[in-house]
Each structure stands twice: as C-alpha cells, then as structure tokens.
Amino acid sequence: MSTITKSVDVEADVTSVYNQWTQFAEFPQFMEGVDRIEQIDDTHTRWTVSIAGVTRGFDATITEQHPDQRVAWRSDTGPEHAGVVTVHRLDAEHTRVTVQMDIDPEGFVENVADKLGILDRRVQGDLDRFKAFVEKRGGTETGAWRGDVDRPA
C-alpha cells in the first residue's frame, strides 16, 4: 500500500473550491485518465478510467463529507484505494486543497507506475489542473452538493 499526499493553493474562496470538488461529473476535465464518473446516489459513484491504454471501471463510496472541510472515500471494487480531500481557508480569496490517498496498485503496470513515482506526479498534475479549472472560471463553481455524510461508526 502506498500513500500519496499532495497539495495546491487555489485563488478562490473555500466554499467555491469545496463546491467544485463535489461535482464529480466534472473530474474528467482536469483528472488525467478519468473518462467518466457517474453519481449513483449521495454516497456512491461509478468511475470509468483509462490507464496505459486499458479501460477499467470501479465503484467508490463517499465515507465522510462535510461542507467546506473534507470529502473522504474508499473503493468498493477495482484497485484498493481510499483517501480524503481537505480544503483549508488560507484567507478570503485563497484555499489550500490537500489530497491524501492510500492505494494498493493492481497489476504490473500500476506497480511500475507507483515505483517510478508516476502516481505521485499524476495526483499533483490533477490538482494543478483543478486549480487552473477553478481559477479560469474566476472561482465560480459549476455546481454544489452541500450535504453532510458522517463517518461510519
């Protein structure tokens, strides 16, 4: 199991940044290798991703979500992974987004990518593209989901 932790500072207020992060269907616009995300219900998503020319699907569950603070998840199928995205108000117009992800690479290609640091660079690249996506829109989010999901007991 590998742990990846990456951050980026976004020029937008914490609420707008958080709201944008809740718009999973928009992820393919800034996440490399993510083809599609379908929101099944408030806590379940179905992902279609392409890795090294291979298309795969997996389901994930949002295990905790608190507006303007955090979104945590775990995979239900596919490669085992879990993580949390936190948003931190730096000032009225700047927000730090931090991703911490634990992943157990599945198969030869994913293991090689992990060992070569490709997964680390991909996560940072995704965050950098998220920053550009939000800032290009002037900090205006494409939508929001402000629901609360408590951590399972």
PDB file of C-alpha atoms in Angstrom:
ATOM      1  CA  MET A   1       0.000   0.000   0.000  1.00  0.00           C
ATOM      2  CA  SER A   2       1.390   3.406  -0.989  1.00  0.00           C
ATOM      3  CA  THR A   3       0.406   6.768   0.475  1.00  0.00           C
ATOM      4  CA  ILE A   4       0.343   9.863  -1.689  1.00  0.00           C
ATOM      5  CA  THR A   5      -0.080  13.345  -0.190  1.00  0.00           C
ATOM      6  CA  LYS A   6      -0.210  16.402  -2.454  1.00  0.00           C
ATOM      7  CA  SER A   7      -1.487  19.989  -2.127  1.00  0.00           C
ATOM      8  CA  VAL A   8      -2.240  23.026  -4.251  1.00  0.00           C
ATOM      9  CA  ASP A   9      -3.283  26.582  -3.363  1.00  0.00           C
ATOM     10  CA  VAL A  10      -6.253  27.864  -5.366  1.00  0.00           C
ATOM     11  CA  GLU A  11      -7.135  31.509  -5.855  1.00  0.00           C
ATOM     12  CA  ALA A  12     -10.786  31.198  -4.799  1.00  0.00           C
ATOM     13  CA  ASP A  13     -12.745  31.139  -1.557  1.00  0.00           C
ATOM     14  CA  VAL A  14     -13.067  27.889   0.387  1.00  0.00           C
ATOM     15  CA  THR A  15     -16.805  27.460  -0.321  1.00  0.00           C
ATOM     16  CA  SER A  16     -16.395  27.760  -4.098  1.00  0.00           C
ATOM     17  CA  VAL A  17     -13.430  25.362  -4.105  1.00  0.00           C
ATOM     18  CA  TYR A  18     -15.268  22.816  -1.952  1.00  0.00           C
ATOM     19  CA  ASN A  19     -18.424  23.132  -4.055  1.00  0.00           C
ATOM     20  CA  GLN A  20     -16.460  22.466  -7.242  1.00  0.00           C
ATOM     21  CA  TRP A  21     -14.819  19.395  -5.714  1.00  0.00           C
ATOM     22  CA  THR A  22     -18.288  17.918  -5.098  1.00  0.00           C
ATOM     23  CA  GLN A  23     -19.038  17.987  -8.844  1.00  0.00           C
ATOM     24  CA  PHE A  24     -17.676  14.546  -9.695  1.00  0.00           C
ATOM     25  CA  ALA A  25     -19.030  14.576 -13.262  1.00  0.00           C
ATOM     26  CA  GLU A  26     -16.595  17.439 -13.988  1.00  0.00           C
ATOM     27  CA  PHE A  27     -13.499  15.453 -12.889  1.00  0.00           C
ATOM     28  CA  PRO A  28     -12.670  14.240 -16.431  1.00  0.00           C
ATOM     29  CA  GLN A  29     -11.993  17.882 -17.346  1.00  0.00           C
ATOM     30  CA  PHE A  30      -8.975  18.014 -15.026  1.00  0.00           C
ATOM     31  CA  MET A  31      -8.118  14.441 -13.952  1.00  0.00           C
ATOM     32  CA  GLU A  32      -5.819  12.540 -16.261  1.00  0.00           C
ATOM     33  CA  GLY A  33      -7.129   9.099 -17.157  1.00  0.00           C
ATOM     34  CA  VAL A  34     -10.642   9.692 -15.775  1.00  0.00           C
ATOM     35  CA  ASP A  35     -13.112   9.134 -18.611  1.00  0.00           C
ATOM     36  CA  ARG A  36     -16.405   9.358 -16.734  1.00  0.00           C
ATOM     37  CA  ILE A  37     -17.876   9.488 -13.241  1.00  0.00           C
ATOM     38  CA  GLU A  38     -21.499   8.676 -12.612  1.00  0.00           C
ATOM     39  CA  GLN A  39     -23.071   9.778  -9.331  1.00  0.00           C
ATOM     40  CA  ILE A  40     -25.314   6.851  -8.329  1.00  0.00           C
ATOM     41  CA  ASP A  41     -26.676   8.486  -5.172  1.00  0.00           C
ATOM     42  CA  ASP A  42     -25.405  10.836  -2.437  1.00  0.00           C
ATOM     43  CA  THR A  43     -22.610   8.476  -1.379  1.00  0.00           C
ATOM     44  CA  HIS A  44     -21.913   6.176  -4.346  1.00  0.00           C
ATOM     45  CA  THR A  45     -20.048   6.820  -7.595  1.00  0.00           C
ATOM     46  CA  ARG A  46     -19.112   4.692 -10.591  1.00  0.00           C
ATOM     47  CA  TRP A  47     -15.815   5.567 -12.285  1.00  0.00           C
ATOM     48  CA  THR A  48     -14.508   4.724 -15.767  1.00  0.00           C
ATOM     49  CA  VAL A  49     -10.753   5.267 -16.102  1.00  0.00           C
ATOM     50  CA  SER A  50      -8.074   4.570 -18.699  1.00  0.00           C
ATOM     51  CA  ILE A  51      -4.630   3.504 -17.536  1.00  0.00           C
ATOM     52  CA  ALA A  52      -1.904   2.645 -20.045  1.00  0.00           C
ATOM     53  CA  GLY A  53      -4.485   2.075 -22.760  1.00  0.00           C
ATOM     54  CA  VAL A  54      -6.655  -0.195 -20.612  1.00  0.00           C
ATOM     55  CA  THR A  55     -10.173   0.956 -19.662  1.00  0.00           C
ATOM     56  CA  ARG A  56     -11.411  -0.104 -16.250  1.00  0.00           C
ATOM     57  CA  GLY A  57     -14.377   0.650 -14.065  1.00  0.00           C
ATOM     58  CA  PHE A  58     -14.786   0.721 -10.313  1.00  0.00           C
ATOM     59  CA  ASP A  59     -17.276   1.810  -7.718  1.00  0.00           C
ATOM     60  CA  ALA A  60     -16.481   4.043  -4.754  1.00  0.00           C
ATOM     61  CA  THR A  61     -18.292   5.115  -1.604  1.00  0.00           C
ATOM     62  CA  ILE A  62     -18.059   8.523  -0.003  1.00  0.00           C
ATOM     63  CA  THR A  63     -17.394   7.648   3.637  1.00  0.00           C
ATOM     64  CA  GLU A  64     -17.381  11.165   5.066  1.00  0.00           C
ATOM     65  CA  GLN A  65     -18.247  14.581   3.720  1.00  0.00           C
ATOM     66  CA  HIS A  66     -18.531  17.929   5.496  1.00  0.00           C
ATOM     67  CA  PRO A  67     -19.119  21.185   3.601  1.00  0.00           C
ATOM     68  CA  ASP A  68     -16.094  23.465   3.304  1.00  0.00           C
ATOM     69  CA  GLN A  69     -13.916  20.862   5.054  1.00  0.00           C
ATOM     70  CA  ARG A  70     -13.490  17.381   3.566  1.00  0.00           C
ATOM     71  CA  VAL A  71     -14.586  14.559   1.299  1.00  0.00           C
ATOM     72  CA  ALA A  72     -13.349  11.028   2.095  1.00  0.00           C
ATOM     73  CA  TRP A  73     -13.857   7.879   0.031  1.00  0.00           C
ATOM     74  CA  ARG A  74     -12.929   4.246  -0.391  1.00  0.00           C
ATOM     75  CA  SER A  75     -13.115   1.959  -3.385  1.00  0.00           C
ATOM     76  CA  ASP A  76     -15.684  -0.824  -3.381  1.00  0.00           C
ATOM     77  CA  THR A  77     -14.349  -2.616  -6.471  1.00  0.00           C
ATOM     78  CA  GLY A  78     -11.196  -2.496  -8.570  1.00  0.00           C
ATOM     79  CA  PRO A  79      -7.808  -1.467  -7.190  1.00  0.00           C
ATOM     80  CA  GLU A  80      -7.981  -0.970  -3.434  1.00  0.00           C
ATOM     81  CA  HIS A  81      -7.697   2.694  -2.530  1.00  0.00           C
ATOM     82  CA  ALA A  82      -9.067   5.236  -0.083  1.00  0.00           C
ATOM     83  CA  GLY A  83      -8.424   8.851   0.611  1.00  0.00           C
ATOM     84  CA  VAL A  84      -9.506  12.252   1.757  1.00  0.00           C
ATOM     85  CA  VAL A  85      -9.548  15.667   0.148  1.00  0.00           C
ATOM     86  CA  THR A  86      -9.483  18.578   2.573  1.00  0.00           C
ATOM     87  CA  VAL A  87      -9.969  22.259   1.851  1.00  0.00           C
ATOM     88  CA  HIS A  88      -8.411  24.852   4.142  1.00  0.00           C
ATOM     89  CA  ARG A  89      -9.191  28.568   4.093  1.00  0.00           C
ATOM     90  CA  LEU A  90      -5.915  30.481   3.760  1.00  0.00           C
ATOM     91  CA  ASP A  91      -7.661  33.860   3.524  1.00  0.00           C
ATOM     92  CA  ALA A  92     -10.873  35.198   1.982  1.00  0.00           C
ATOM     93  CA  GLU A  93      -9.643  34.523  -1.564  1.00  0.00           C
ATOM     94  CA  HIS A  94      -7.250  31.561  -1.259  1.00  0.00           C
ATOM     95  CA  THR A  95      -7.821  27.910  -0.389  1.00  0.00           C
ATOM     96  CA  ARG A  96      -5.403  25.019   0.055  1.00  0.00           C
ATOM     97  CA  VAL A  97      -6.612  21.683  -1.340  1.00  0.00           C
ATOM     98  CA  THR A  98      -4.822  18.628   0.063  1.00  0.00           C
ATOM     99  CA  VAL A  99      -5.254  15.077  -1.192  1.00  0.00           C
ATOM    100  CA  GLN A 100      -4.114  12.130   0.883  1.00  0.00           C
ATOM    101  CA  MET A 101      -4.625   8.796  -0.811  1.00  0.00           C
ATOM    102  CA  ASP A 102      -3.718   5.229   0.096  1.00  0.00           C
ATOM    103  CA  ILE A 103      -3.544   2.972  -2.931  1.00  0.00           C
ATOM    104  CA  ASP A 104      -2.666  -0.654  -3.455  1.00  0.00           C
ATOM    105  CA  PRO A 105      -1.620  -0.811  -7.134  1.00  0.00           C
ATOM    106  CA  GLU A 106      -3.180  -3.707  -9.037  1.00  0.00           C
ATOM    107  CA  GLY A 107      -1.183  -5.419 -11.742  1.00  0.00           C
ATOM    108  CA  PHE A 108       2.212  -4.932 -13.298  1.00  0.00           C
ATOM    109  CA  VAL A 109       1.591  -1.537 -14.956  1.00  0.00           C
ATOM    110  CA  GLU A 110       0.196   0.097 -11.794  1.00  0.00           C
ATOM    111  CA  ASN A 111       3.021  -1.313  -9.653  1.00  0.00           C
ATOM    112  CA  VAL A 112       5.670   0.010 -12.033  1.00  0.00           C
ATOM    113  CA  ALA A 113       3.905   3.391 -12.198  1.00  0.00           C
ATOM    114  CA  ASP A 114       3.859   3.526  -8.392  1.00  0.00           C
ATOM    115  CA  LYS A 115       7.534   2.637  -8.032  1.00  0.00           C
ATOM    116  CA  LEU A 116       8.579   5.209 -10.655  1.00  0.00           C
ATOM    117  CA  GLY A 117       6.621   7.988  -8.935  1.00  0.00           C
ATOM    118  CA  ILE A 118       4.182   8.299 -11.809  1.00  0.00           C
ATOM    119  CA  LEU A 119       1.168   8.086  -9.487  1.00  0.00           C
ATOM    120  CA  ASP A 120       2.566  10.924  -7.330  1.00  0.00           C
ATOM    121  CA  ARG A 121       3.048  13.106 -10.398  1.00  0.00           C
ATOM    122  CA  ARG A 122      -0.400  12.250 -11.713  1.00  0.00           C
ATOM    123  CA  VAL A 123      -2.093  13.315  -8.462  1.00  0.00           C
ATOM    124  CA  GLN A 124      -0.118  16.586  -8.394  1.00  0.00           C
ATOM    125  CA  GLY A 125      -0.920  17.169 -12.064  1.00  0.00           C
ATOM    126  CA  ASP A 126      -4.620  16.594 -11.378  1.00  0.00           C
ATOM    127  CA  LEU A 127      -4.502  19.122  -8.540  1.00  0.00           C
ATOM    128  CA  ASP A 128      -2.690  21.657 -10.713  1.00  0.00           C
ATOM    129  CA  ARG A 129      -5.327  21.211 -13.434  1.00  0.00           C
ATOM    130  CA  PHE A 130      -8.113  21.544 -10.820  1.00  0.00           C
ATOM    131  CA  LYS A 131      -6.554  24.852  -9.727  1.00  0.00           C
ATOM    132  CA  ALA A 132      -6.476  26.065 -13.348  1.00  0.00           C
ATOM    133  CA  PHE A 133     -10.059  24.846 -13.907  1.00  0.00           C
ATOM    134  CA  VAL A 134     -11.369  26.823 -10.905  1.00  0.00           C
ATOM    135  CA  GLU A 135      -9.271  29.925 -11.499  1.00  0.00           C
ATOM    136  CA  LYS A 136     -10.142  30.051 -15.227  1.00  0.00           C
ATOM    137  CA  ARG A 137     -13.786  30.295 -14.156  1.00  0.00           C
ATOM    138  CA  GLY A 138     -12.961  33.178 -11.796  1.00  0.00           C
ATOM    139  CA  GLY A 139     -13.631  30.965  -8.785  1.00  0.00           C
ATOM    140  CA  THR A 140     -17.215  30.290  -9.858  1.00  0.00           C
ATOM    141  CA  GLU A 141     -18.167  26.661  -9.314  1.00  0.00           C
ATOM    142  CA  THR A 142     -20.194  24.641 -11.831  1.00  0.00           C
ATOM    143  CA  GLY A 143     -22.477  23.323  -9.070  1.00  0.00           C
ATOM    144  CA  ALA A 144     -22.524  22.228  -5.461  1.00  0.00           C
ATOM    145  CA  TRP A 145     -23.599  19.482  -3.125  1.00  0.00           C
ATOM    146  CA  ARG A 146     -23.712  20.748   0.451  1.00  0.00           C
ATOM    147  CA  GLY A 147     -24.857  17.522   2.128  1.00  0.00           C
ATOM    148  CA  ASP A 148     -23.199  16.071   5.209  1.00  0.00           C
ATOM    149  CA  VAL A 149     -22.054  12.443   5.374  1.00  0.00           C
ATOM    150  CA  ASP A 150     -20.964  11.262   8.811  1.00  0.00           C
ATOM    151  CA  ARG A 151     -18.103   8.812   9.144  1.00  0.00           C
ATOM    152  CA  PRO A 152     -19.355   5.242   9.668  1.00  0.00           C
ATOM    153  CA  ALA A 153     -19.252   4.070  13.260  1.00  0.00           C
TER     154      ALA A 153
END
